[in-house]
Amino acid sequence: MTGPDPKALLARGQRMFSDLTVGQRMTAVVAVLAVVVGGFFFVRWVSTPAYAPLFTGLSGSDAAAVTSALSDAGEPYQLADGGQTVLVPQADVYAQRVALAGEGIPAGGDEASGYSLLDQQSMTSSDFQQKVTYQRALEGELAKTVGAIDGVQSAVVHLAVPQEDVFTSDAAKPTASVLVKTAPGKSLSPQAVTSVVNLVSGSVPKLAAEDVTVSDATGAVLSAAGGATGAAGSDARATQQRAVSDAAAAKLQAMLDKLVGPGKAVVTVDATLNFDAQTTDKQTYLPMTPGQTTQSQTSTETYTGGGAGAGGVLGTGAAGTTGGNGTYSKKETNQTNALGTLKETSTSTPGKVERMSVAVLLDSAAAAQVNSNSVSRLVTAAAGLDPKRGDVVEVTAMPFDTSAATSAAKELAAAEADAKQQNMIDLAKTGGLAVLVLAALVFGFLRSRRRKGGDEPDELEYYRVPDAPAPVDAVLEMAEARGLPMRDADTQLVSVGAGSVESIARENPDDVARMLRGWISEGAS
């Protein structure tokens, strides 16, 4: 079985196109062009690979090394963020990372920094050169470590390490300064600044955390030497005080909203925190169990002799005599009782609440049936206020100004109404446009049908006519079964409706073709 003839299909398409009106032809041409253009861009979009970051935050030397290696490998790439980010097709990201890592690319910043400097020392280097090189290497490694913190784009570390001298008892302490450059749109949090200080101080011997200075690229001091804090420390303290105040205010506001209703009470809390760290050492002597001793010493002295005796009694001996034989004895006991020792060390954590002030403002219209003293006691208990600490609570009832809220409610209602009206207008426009388009399509279709069904006869489809003579009797029987008018041998064919003839021709094309061929043959004979 063979497929359709391309020439016949092309001819049929040309006939169908010629039957269309001018507007329908333009619509068909525009639709075909839109499909072609859309398909072109879709294929181009599908065939274009998606790019993903291969490396970000690269230095100039590292970016040059990465792009050079990708060019040698024939791998397409793109640059972003001013050359600091290299993009490659997403499917090749991991393979390229592994391949470049095998070549030692990227080097992680300046190649002439970090511990790589120690590999460049020669055997003729002096002791001074070795010390300077080690300090530069340590500074480079610290800069890389600080640069790995989230939000830090690059960092520079400078160390001031004094030379040790055996003849100096109070040598100068080492100090350090760190300059950080943050990524665009980011800032270092107080925790990140503390991490930088601890990382640097912990990497250098005898370097205390209070001797590390941290600054950013704008010149703001984030952590100053001597334990003083800059903007970061002040912001951290202010944030902590605000957090404590807001937490207490939210708890009290929730309680008062249930008491007098939402929007009928305003609570303001001001908490003062003590950020001083204090350490207290306490030592107490405790008596042990009665009768328990840790040390006992007894000494006894005795004398016996003639002549005059002693005139008195010393110690615990018997009384002496003044004549005759004299005797002398002495007994001494020293006893040390045990005592217990209790040593306590207490450290107060910075951030302890030192004082808290609470102000409560009630709407007089809603709080008419509320006792102010009861509200004050409730607030004191809920906030944990301590009058001995100097905490203060003040409850006042005043009329609230609700004009702004009423105006805002009216404006909101008007805005919602305008939005609904605009939505209805947009919906009506869309519906009207759809109706117009549908009406235009229906009008064009009916007009084309009217033109086809006028004076011009409908085009008949051509079917292959068999060589054998048509079975006229079978066709006549089929026409009689359908109720069509017949012809006699001496009469002409009676006309029938175009719709019936077309229906018969479409349903039984082979039979109709054989019938026509038979009629032609009869006429020729």
Short mmCIF file of C-alpha atoms in Angstrom, two decimals:
data_model
loop_
_atom_site.label_atom_id
_atom_site.label_comp_id
_atom_site.label_asym_id
_atom_site.label_seq_id
_atom_site.Cartn_x
_atom_site.Cartn_y
_atom_site.Cartn_z
CA MET A 1 0.00 0.00 0.00
CA THR A 2 1.53 3.25 -1.14
CA GLY A 3 1.33 6.55 0.74
CA PRO A 4 -0.36 9.75 -0.47
CA ASP A 5 1.08 11.47 -3.51
CA PRO A 6 3.02 14.64 -2.47
CA LYS A 7 1.97 16.44 -5.65
CA ALA A 8 -1.66 15.73 -4.97
CA LEU A 9 -1.35 16.97 -1.42
CA LEU A 10 0.39 20.15 -2.61
CA ALA A 11 -2.30 20.79 -5.20
CA ARG A 12 -5.00 20.20 -2.67
CA GLY A 13 -3.31 22.66 -0.25
CA GLN A 14 -3.09 25.29 -2.97
CA ARG A 15 -6.79 24.91 -3.77
CA MET A 16 -7.71 25.23 -0.10
CA PHE A 17 -5.53 28.35 0.26
CA SER A 18 -7.05 29.93 -2.86
CA ASP A 19 -10.54 29.44 -1.43
CA LEU A 20 -9.70 31.56 1.63
CA THR A 21 -10.53 35.24 1.88
CA VAL A 22 -7.84 37.94 2.09
CA GLY A 23 -8.24 38.25 5.86
CA GLN A 24 -8.07 34.52 6.34
CA ARG A 25 -4.95 34.34 4.19
CA MET A 26 -3.25 37.06 6.25
CA THR A 27 -4.23 35.29 9.49
CA ALA A 28 -2.85 32.00 8.21
CA VAL A 29 0.42 33.63 7.09
CA VAL A 30 0.85 35.40 10.46
CA ALA A 31 0.10 32.17 12.36
CA VAL A 32 2.66 30.24 10.29
CA LEU A 33 5.29 32.95 10.82
CA ALA A 34 4.59 33.01 14.59
CA VAL A 35 4.97 29.23 14.78
CA VAL A 36 8.22 29.33 12.81
CA VAL A 37 9.73 32.19 14.86
CA GLY A 38 8.59 30.68 18.16
CA GLY A 39 9.96 27.30 17.19
CA PHE A 40 13.29 28.87 16.26
CA PHE A 41 13.68 30.62 19.60
CA PHE A 42 12.47 27.55 21.50
CA VAL A 43 15.02 25.31 19.77
CA ARG A 44 17.73 27.89 20.41
CA TRP A 45 16.77 28.14 24.08
CA VAL A 46 16.70 24.38 24.50
CA SER A 47 20.02 23.91 22.72
CA THR A 48 21.78 26.64 24.75
CA PRO A 49 23.39 25.10 27.88
CA ALA A 50 22.64 26.53 31.32
CA TYR A 51 25.68 28.09 32.99
CA ALA A 52 26.52 27.65 36.69
CA PRO A 53 29.32 29.17 38.84
CA LEU A 54 32.55 27.19 38.74
CA PHE A 55 34.45 29.45 41.17
CA THR A 56 33.43 32.68 42.92
CA GLY A 57 35.40 35.42 44.66
CA LEU A 58 38.54 34.78 42.62
CA SER A 59 41.52 37.09 42.66
CA GLY A 60 42.95 38.43 39.42
CA SER A 61 45.71 35.82 39.21
CA ASP A 62 43.36 32.94 40.03
CA ALA A 63 40.76 34.11 37.47
CA ALA A 64 43.47 34.35 34.80
CA ALA A 65 44.72 30.85 35.63
CA VAL A 66 41.19 29.36 35.54
CA THR A 67 40.19 30.99 32.23
CA SER A 68 43.51 30.02 30.64
CA ALA A 69 43.06 26.38 31.67
CA LEU A 70 39.46 26.35 30.37
CA SER A 71 40.55 27.85 27.03
CA ASP A 72 43.25 25.22 26.63
CA ALA A 73 40.68 22.49 27.34
CA GLY A 74 38.20 23.96 24.84
CA GLU A 75 35.57 24.49 27.54
CA PRO A 76 33.19 27.46 27.03
CA TYR A 77 32.97 29.87 29.95
CA GLN A 78 31.55 33.22 30.98
CA LEU A 79 32.75 35.86 33.46
CA ALA A 80 30.59 37.66 36.02
CA ASP A 81 30.98 39.94 39.07
CA GLY A 82 33.75 41.92 37.46
CA GLY A 83 35.79 38.84 36.60
CA GLN A 84 35.62 37.34 40.10
CA THR A 85 33.16 34.58 39.11
CA VAL A 86 33.71 32.05 36.31
CA LEU A 87 30.66 30.30 34.82
CA VAL A 88 30.70 27.06 32.81
CA PRO A 89 27.91 24.80 31.50
CA GLN A 90 26.07 23.27 34.43
CA ALA A 91 26.72 19.73 33.28
CA ASP A 92 30.51 20.31 33.35
CA VAL A 93 30.85 22.07 36.72
CA TYR A 94 32.02 19.14 38.83
CA ALA A 95 34.21 17.63 36.11
CA GLN A 96 36.01 20.94 35.58
CA ARG A 97 36.47 21.47 39.31
CA VAL A 98 38.13 18.09 39.66
CA ALA A 99 40.30 18.65 36.57
CA LEU A 100 41.45 22.11 37.73
CA ALA A 101 42.03 20.90 41.29
CA GLY A 102 44.42 18.28 39.90
CA GLU A 103 46.45 21.11 38.36
CA GLY A 104 46.43 23.16 41.58
CA ILE A 105 44.06 25.78 40.19
CA PRO A 106 42.98 28.06 41.73
CA ALA A 107 45.83 28.70 44.11
CA GLY A 108 43.55 30.36 46.66
CA GLY A 109 44.64 33.96 46.27
CA ASP A 110 48.03 35.49 45.79
CA GLU A 111 50.52 32.72 45.02
CA ALA A 112 53.28 34.63 46.78
CA SER A 113 51.54 34.53 50.15
CA GLY A 114 50.90 32.09 52.94
CA TYR A 115 53.12 29.16 53.75
CA SER A 116 54.21 28.97 50.09
CA LEU A 117 56.70 31.71 50.97
CA LEU A 118 58.61 29.23 53.12
CA ASP A 119 59.24 27.09 50.03
CA GLN A 120 61.10 29.98 48.39
CA GLN A 121 63.74 30.38 51.11
CA SER A 122 67.31 29.55 50.26
CA MET A 123 69.98 28.04 52.43
CA THR A 124 71.83 31.39 52.56
CA SER A 125 68.91 33.25 54.15
CA SER A 126 69.78 35.08 57.32
CA ASP A 127 67.96 34.64 60.59
CA PHE A 128 66.26 38.01 60.13
CA GLN A 129 65.03 37.06 56.66
CA GLN A 130 63.69 33.78 57.97
CA LYS A 131 61.76 35.53 60.75
CA VAL A 132 60.32 38.12 58.37
CA THR A 133 59.33 35.43 55.87
CA TYR A 134 57.63 33.38 58.59
CA GLN A 135 55.68 36.43 59.77
CA ARG A 136 54.56 37.20 56.21
CA ALA A 137 53.54 33.59 55.73
CA LEU A 138 51.54 33.65 58.97
CA GLU A 139 49.83 36.88 57.93
CA GLY A 140 48.89 35.39 54.57
CA GLU A 141 47.44 32.24 56.11
CA LEU A 142 45.44 34.27 58.62
CA ALA A 143 44.09 36.45 55.79
CA LYS A 144 42.92 33.32 53.94
CA THR A 145 41.28 32.00 57.10
CA VAL A 146 39.45 35.25 57.79
CA GLY A 147 38.43 35.49 54.13
CA ALA A 148 36.68 32.12 54.43
CA ILE A 149 34.12 33.59 56.87
CA ASP A 150 30.69 34.13 55.36
CA GLY A 151 30.30 37.75 54.29
CA VAL A 152 34.03 38.49 54.05
CA GLN A 153 35.23 39.03 50.50
CA SER A 154 38.90 39.62 51.30
CA ALA A 155 41.05 40.35 54.34
CA VAL A 156 44.49 41.73 55.19
CA VAL A 157 46.23 40.86 58.46
CA HIS A 158 49.22 42.73 59.94
CA LEU A 159 51.14 41.38 62.92
CA ALA A 160 53.47 43.36 65.16
CA VAL A 161 55.56 40.73 66.99
CA PRO A 162 58.38 42.23 69.12
CA GLN A 163 61.74 40.49 69.23
CA GLU A 164 62.30 38.43 72.33
CA ASP A 165 65.21 39.44 74.58
CA VAL A 166 66.51 37.32 77.42
CA PHE A 167 67.73 40.39 79.31
CA THR A 168 64.32 42.08 79.31
CA SER A 169 61.81 41.11 81.96
CA ASP A 170 58.82 43.07 80.63
CA ALA A 171 58.96 42.61 76.86
CA ALA A 172 56.33 44.25 74.67
CA LYS A 173 53.27 42.18 73.82
CA PRO A 174 52.42 41.31 70.20
CA THR A 175 49.51 43.12 68.54
CA ALA A 176 47.53 42.54 65.38
CA SER A 177 45.29 44.54 63.06
CA VAL A 178 42.79 43.07 60.59
CA LEU A 179 41.21 44.86 57.64
CA VAL A 180 38.19 43.08 56.15
CA LYS A 181 36.30 43.85 52.97
CA THR A 182 32.75 42.58 53.06
CA ALA A 183 30.78 41.31 50.10
CA PRO A 184 28.38 43.78 48.45
CA GLY A 185 25.20 44.12 50.45
CA LYS A 186 26.54 42.27 53.49
CA SER A 187 27.91 43.33 56.87
CA LEU A 188 29.75 41.48 59.61
CA SER A 189 27.69 40.49 62.60
CA PRO A 190 29.10 40.87 66.14
CA GLN A 191 29.58 37.10 66.27
CA ALA A 192 31.66 37.23 63.08
CA VAL A 193 33.83 40.03 64.50
CA THR A 194 34.39 38.01 67.66
CA SER A 195 35.35 35.02 65.53
CA VAL A 196 37.93 37.09 63.65
CA VAL A 197 39.44 38.34 66.91
CA ASN A 198 39.63 34.86 68.41
CA LEU A 199 41.07 33.31 65.24
CA VAL A 200 43.88 35.84 65.05
CA SER A 201 44.68 35.86 68.77
CA GLY A 202 44.68 32.08 68.94
CA SER A 203 47.13 31.76 66.05
CA VAL A 204 49.87 33.98 67.41
CA PRO A 205 51.73 33.08 70.63
CA LYS A 206 51.22 35.50 73.54
CA LEU A 207 48.68 37.54 71.55
CA ALA A 208 45.68 38.47 73.67
CA ALA A 209 42.24 39.02 72.19
CA GLU A 210 42.10 42.57 73.51
CA ASP A 211 45.21 43.42 71.45
CA VAL A 212 43.51 42.69 68.11
CA THR A 213 41.98 45.54 66.10
CA VAL A 214 39.39 44.82 63.40
CA SER A 215 38.26 47.42 60.84
CA ASP A 216 36.24 47.25 57.66
CA ALA A 217 36.87 48.78 54.25
CA THR A 218 34.82 51.87 55.11
CA GLY A 219 37.13 52.71 58.01
CA ALA A 220 34.68 51.76 60.74
CA VAL A 221 36.33 50.16 63.78
CA LEU A 222 34.58 46.89 64.54
CA SER A 223 36.80 45.90 67.48
CA ALA A 224 39.46 48.18 68.95
CA ALA A 225 42.53 47.18 70.95
CA GLY A 226 42.32 47.32 74.72
CA GLY A 227 38.95 45.60 74.87
CA ALA A 228 37.06 48.65 73.59
CA THR A 229 34.36 47.90 71.08
CA GLY A 230 33.40 49.98 68.13
CA ALA A 231 30.23 50.16 66.15
CA ALA A 232 29.80 46.39 66.14
CA GLY A 233 29.99 46.13 69.92
CA SER A 234 27.62 49.04 70.43
CA ASP A 235 25.18 47.58 67.97
CA ALA A 236 25.34 44.22 69.74
CA ARG A 237 24.55 45.77 73.12
CA ALA A 238 21.76 47.90 71.69
CA THR A 239 20.33 44.87 69.90
CA GLN A 240 20.37 42.81 73.09
CA GLN A 241 18.67 45.56 75.12
CA ARG A 242 16.07 46.03 72.41
CA ALA A 243 15.44 42.29 72.26
CA VAL A 244 14.85 42.10 76.02
CA SER A 245 12.57 45.15 75.95
CA ASP A 246 10.59 43.91 72.94
CA ALA A 247 10.12 40.43 74.44
CA ALA A 248 8.75 41.86 77.69
CA ALA A 249 6.54 44.35 75.83
CA ALA A 250 5.10 41.63 73.56
CA LYS A 251 4.23 39.46 76.54
CA LEU A 252 2.52 42.31 78.36
CA GLN A 253 0.72 43.48 75.19
CA ALA A 254 -0.75 40.02 74.61
CA MET A 255 -2.05 39.94 78.18
CA LEU A 256 -3.61 43.43 78.00
CA ASP A 257 -5.21 42.76 74.59
CA LYS A 258 -7.19 39.95 76.17
CA LEU A 259 -8.08 42.20 79.10
CA VAL A 260 -9.26 45.38 77.35
CA GLY A 261 -9.34 44.30 73.70
CA PRO A 262 -6.95 44.71 70.77
CA GLY A 263 -5.87 48.26 70.07
CA LYS A 264 -7.07 49.48 73.48
CA ALA A 265 -3.70 49.35 75.27
CA VAL A 266 -0.12 50.39 74.51
CA VAL A 267 2.86 48.97 76.40
CA THR A 268 6.41 50.36 76.37
CA VAL A 269 9.29 48.64 78.14
CA ASP A 270 12.76 50.08 78.68
CA ALA A 271 15.28 47.55 79.99
CA THR A 272 18.74 48.60 81.18
CA LEU A 273 21.32 45.80 81.05
CA ASN A 274 24.64 45.56 82.83
CA PHE A 275 27.39 44.39 80.46
CA ASP A 276 30.18 44.44 83.07
CA ALA A 277 31.72 41.04 83.71
CA GLN A 278 32.50 40.56 87.43
CA THR A 279 34.37 37.76 89.17
CA THR A 280 34.07 37.27 92.95
CA ASP A 281 36.37 34.99 95.00
CA LYS A 282 35.22 33.94 98.50
CA GLN A 283 37.06 31.79 101.10
CA THR A 284 35.32 30.51 104.27
CA TYR A 285 36.78 28.52 107.22
CA LEU A 286 34.43 25.88 108.54
CA PRO A 287 34.82 24.03 111.91
CA MET A 288 35.16 20.28 111.75
CA THR A 289 33.43 17.63 113.92
CA PRO A 290 33.98 18.25 117.68
CA GLY A 291 36.74 16.07 119.11
CA GLN A 292 38.44 15.56 115.76
CA THR A 293 42.06 16.70 115.82
CA THR A 294 44.73 16.78 113.23
CA GLN A 295 47.80 17.30 115.54
CA SER A 296 48.53 16.74 119.30
CA GLN A 297 51.87 17.24 121.19
CA THR A 298 52.59 16.55 124.95
CA SER A 299 55.85 17.37 126.87
CA THR A 300 56.64 16.33 130.52
CA GLU A 301 59.47 17.65 132.74
CA THR A 302 60.38 16.17 136.24
CA TYR A 303 63.11 17.11 138.83
CA THR A 304 64.06 15.41 142.12
CA GLY A 305 66.90 16.61 144.43
CA GLY A 306 68.13 17.38 148.03
CA GLY A 307 68.46 20.71 149.78
CA ALA A 308 66.13 23.54 149.60
CA GLY A 309 63.34 22.98 147.21
CA ALA A 310 61.56 25.29 145.01
CA GLY A 311 59.45 27.87 146.57
CA GLY A 312 56.53 27.46 144.21
CA VAL A 313 54.79 25.15 141.84
CA LEU A 314 55.11 25.57 138.13
CA GLY A 315 52.94 24.00 135.56
CA THR A 316 50.84 21.08 136.72
CA GLY A 317 53.41 19.62 139.20
CA ALA A 318 52.85 19.16 142.89
CA ALA A 319 53.66 21.90 145.37
CA GLY A 320 57.32 22.02 146.42
CA THR A 321 58.74 22.35 149.87
CA THR A 322 61.30 24.79 151.13
CA GLY A 323 63.32 22.27 152.99
CA GLY A 324 64.38 18.67 152.81
CA ASN A 325 64.35 16.84 149.56
CA GLY A 326 62.79 18.91 146.69
CA THR A 327 60.88 17.65 143.64
CA TYR A 328 59.75 19.41 140.42
CA SER A 329 57.54 18.22 137.52
CA LYS A 330 55.94 19.92 134.46
CA LYS A 331 53.57 18.60 131.76
CA GLU A 332 52.55 20.61 128.67
CA THR A 333 50.10 19.58 125.91
CA ASN A 334 49.59 21.37 122.56
CA GLN A 335 46.56 20.37 120.42
CA THR A 336 45.67 21.64 116.97
CA ASN A 337 42.02 21.28 115.93
CA ALA A 338 41.12 20.78 112.22
CA LEU A 339 39.30 23.49 110.26
CA GLY A 340 37.62 23.15 106.85
CA THR A 341 38.18 25.66 104.05
CA LEU A 342 35.51 26.56 101.44
CA LYS A 343 36.56 28.53 98.35
CA GLU A 344 33.90 29.95 96.00
CA THR A 345 34.37 31.79 92.71
CA SER A 346 31.34 33.40 91.06
CA THR A 347 31.33 35.18 87.70
CA SER A 348 28.44 37.37 86.58
CA THR A 349 27.65 37.09 82.86
CA PRO A 350 27.33 40.38 80.94
CA GLY A 351 23.78 41.24 79.97
CA LYS A 352 22.08 40.96 83.33
CA VAL A 353 18.97 43.12 83.75
CA GLU A 354 19.89 46.02 85.98
CA ARG A 355 16.69 48.02 85.83
CA MET A 356 13.37 47.90 83.96
CA SER A 357 10.73 50.55 83.42
CA VAL A 358 7.24 49.74 82.13
CA ALA A 359 4.64 52.24 80.93
CA VAL A 360 1.07 51.13 80.19
CA LEU A 361 -1.42 53.41 78.45
CA LEU A 362 -5.07 52.30 78.44
CA ASP A 363 -7.94 53.69 76.43
CA SER A 364 -10.23 55.37 78.93
CA ALA A 365 -13.33 54.34 76.96
CA ALA A 366 -12.41 50.65 77.07
CA ALA A 367 -10.77 50.65 80.50
CA ALA A 368 -13.63 52.23 82.42
CA GLN A 369 -14.36 48.96 84.18
CA VAL A 370 -10.70 48.06 84.78
CA ASN A 371 -8.92 48.78 88.05
CA SER A 372 -5.57 50.50 87.45
CA ASN A 373 -4.05 49.02 90.61
CA SER A 374 -4.98 45.52 89.51
CA VAL A 375 -3.40 46.16 86.10
CA SER A 376 -0.26 47.45 87.81
CA ARG A 377 0.05 44.32 89.95
CA LEU A 378 -0.54 42.10 86.93
CA VAL A 379 2.15 43.91 84.92
CA THR A 380 4.60 43.73 87.83
CA ALA A 381 4.12 39.99 88.17
CA ALA A 382 4.14 39.28 84.43
CA ALA A 383 7.33 41.27 83.73
CA GLY A 384 9.13 40.06 86.86
CA LEU A 385 9.72 43.57 88.17
CA ASP A 386 11.61 44.03 91.42
CA PRO A 387 10.96 47.30 93.31
CA LYS A 388 14.17 46.77 95.34
CA ARG A 389 16.13 46.86 92.09
CA GLY A 390 14.53 50.18 91.16
CA ASP A 391 11.99 48.85 88.66
CA VAL A 392 9.09 51.19 87.90
CA VAL A 393 5.63 50.54 86.42
CA GLU A 394 3.14 53.24 85.51
CA VAL A 395 -0.46 52.63 84.37
CA THR A 396 -2.48 55.53 82.95
CA ALA A 397 -5.90 55.67 81.25
CA MET A 398 -6.45 58.33 78.56
CA PRO A 399 -8.78 58.69 75.57
CA PHE A 400 -7.28 57.37 72.33
CA ASP A 401 -7.37 59.31 69.07
CA THR A 402 -9.02 56.94 66.58
CA SER A 403 -9.41 59.42 63.72
CA ALA A 404 -6.33 58.12 61.92
CA ALA A 405 -7.47 54.51 62.25
CA THR A 406 -10.95 55.40 60.99
CA SER A 407 -9.53 57.30 58.03
CA ALA A 408 -7.18 54.44 57.24
CA ALA A 409 -10.08 51.98 57.37
CA LYS A 410 -12.11 54.13 54.98
CA GLU A 411 -9.18 54.46 52.59
CA LEU A 412 -8.62 50.72 52.73
CA ALA A 413 -12.27 50.01 52.00
CA ALA A 414 -12.21 52.50 49.11
CA ALA A 415 -9.05 50.91 47.74
CA GLU A 416 -10.64 47.47 47.91
CA ALA A 417 -13.75 48.76 46.13
CA ASP A 418 -11.62 50.38 43.41
CA ALA A 419 -9.67 47.16 43.01
CA LYS A 420 -12.89 45.14 42.62
CA GLN A 421 -14.24 47.67 40.11
CA GLN A 422 -11.02 47.60 38.13
CA ASN A 423 -11.09 43.81 38.11
CA MET A 424 -14.66 43.88 36.79
CA ILE A 425 -13.65 46.38 34.07
CA ASP A 426 -10.67 44.24 33.07
CA LEU A 427 -12.88 41.15 33.00
CA ALA A 428 -15.46 42.97 30.87
CA LYS A 429 -12.74 44.14 28.46
CA THR A 430 -11.38 40.63 28.16
CA GLY A 431 -14.84 39.15 27.63
CA GLY A 432 -15.75 41.80 25.05
CA LEU A 433 -12.54 41.23 23.15
CA ALA A 434 -13.16 37.48 23.16
CA VAL A 435 -16.72 38.03 21.87
CA LEU A 436 -15.44 40.32 19.10
CA VAL A 437 -12.83 37.81 18.02
CA LEU A 438 -15.38 34.99 18.03
CA ALA A 439 -17.87 37.12 16.06
CA ALA A 440 -15.20 37.98 13.50
CA LEU A 441 -14.32 34.32 13.07
CA VAL A 442 -17.97 33.32 12.67
CA PHE A 443 -18.59 36.16 10.19
CA GLY A 444 -15.57 35.20 8.13
CA PHE A 445 -16.60 31.55 8.11
CA LEU A 446 -20.19 32.32 7.04
CA ARG A 447 -18.99 34.70 4.35
CA SER A 448 -16.63 32.11 2.91
CA ARG A 449 -19.43 29.53 2.94
CA ARG A 450 -21.76 31.97 1.18
CA ARG A 451 -19.19 32.62 -1.51
CA LYS A 452 -18.66 28.91 -2.00
CA GLY A 453 -22.36 28.05 -2.11
CA GLY A 454 -23.34 30.81 -4.66
CA ASP A 455 -22.94 30.63 -8.40
CA GLU A 456 -19.78 28.57 -8.30
CA PRO A 457 -20.43 24.81 -8.00
CA ASP A 458 -18.73 22.85 -5.29
CA GLU A 459 -15.49 21.29 -6.34
CA LEU A 460 -15.78 17.52 -6.71
CA GLU A 461 -13.17 15.21 -5.43
CA TYR A 462 -11.55 13.01 -7.96
CA TYR A 463 -11.54 9.27 -7.42
CA ARG A 464 -9.92 6.52 -9.36
CA VAL A 465 -12.46 5.07 -11.83
CA PRO A 466 -12.10 1.33 -12.35
CA ASP A 467 -11.66 -0.03 -15.85
CA ALA A 468 -14.56 -2.44 -15.50
CA PRO A 469 -18.03 -1.23 -16.52
CA ALA A 470 -20.11 0.20 -13.78
CA PRO A 471 -22.77 -1.98 -12.25
CA VAL A 472 -25.61 0.35 -13.07
CA ASP A 473 -28.22 -1.90 -11.58
CA ALA A 474 -26.48 -1.85 -8.21
CA VAL A 475 -26.26 1.96 -8.27
CA LEU A 476 -29.88 2.33 -9.25
CA GLU A 477 -30.91 0.02 -6.47
CA MET A 478 -28.88 2.11 -4.02
CA ALA A 479 -30.51 5.33 -5.27
CA GLU A 480 -33.97 3.78 -5.05
CA ALA A 481 -33.22 2.62 -1.50
CA ARG A 482 -32.35 6.19 -0.56
CA GLY A 483 -35.54 7.56 -2.07
CA LEU A 484 -33.92 9.44 -4.94
CA PRO A 485 -35.77 10.10 -8.25
CA MET A 486 -34.91 7.64 -11.01
CA ARG A 487 -34.87 7.91 -14.81
CA ASP A 488 -36.41 5.70 -17.38
CA ALA A 489 -34.83 4.54 -20.56
CA ASP A 490 -36.51 7.28 -22.62
CA THR A 491 -36.46 10.10 -20.03
CA GLN A 492 -33.79 12.39 -18.68
CA LEU A 493 -32.31 12.31 -15.15
CA VAL A 494 -34.49 14.07 -12.65
CA SER A 495 -32.56 16.72 -10.64
CA VAL A 496 -32.08 16.14 -6.97
CA GLY A 497 -30.85 18.26 -4.12
CA ALA A 498 -27.18 19.12 -4.06
CA GLY A 499 -26.94 18.01 -0.45
CA SER A 500 -28.27 14.50 -1.23
CA VAL A 501 -25.94 14.05 -4.21
CA GLU A 502 -22.99 15.26 -2.19
CA SER A 503 -23.91 12.93 0.67
CA ILE A 504 -24.13 9.91 -1.68
CA ALA A 505 -20.85 10.84 -3.37
CA ARG A 506 -19.01 11.13 -0.07
CA GLU A 507 -20.40 7.91 1.40
CA ASN A 508 -20.03 5.75 -1.74
CA PRO A 509 -17.41 7.38 -3.99
CA ASP A 510 -16.54 4.18 -5.90
CA ASP A 511 -20.16 3.33 -6.69
CA VAL A 512 -20.91 6.86 -7.89
CA ALA A 513 -17.82 6.85 -10.10
CA ARG A 514 -18.82 3.54 -11.68
CA MET A 515 -22.37 4.84 -12.24
CA LEU A 516 -21.10 7.96 -14.01
CA ARG A 517 -18.77 5.87 -16.15
CA GLY A 518 -21.68 3.64 -17.15
CA TRP A 519 -23.80 6.65 -18.09
CA ILE A 520 -20.98 8.03 -20.20
CA SER A 521 -20.58 4.71 -21.92
CA GLU A 522 -24.31 4.55 -22.66
CA GLY A 523 -24.29 8.06 -24.11
CA ALA A 524 -21.37 7.26 -26.37
CA SER A 525 -23.08 4.20 -27.74
#
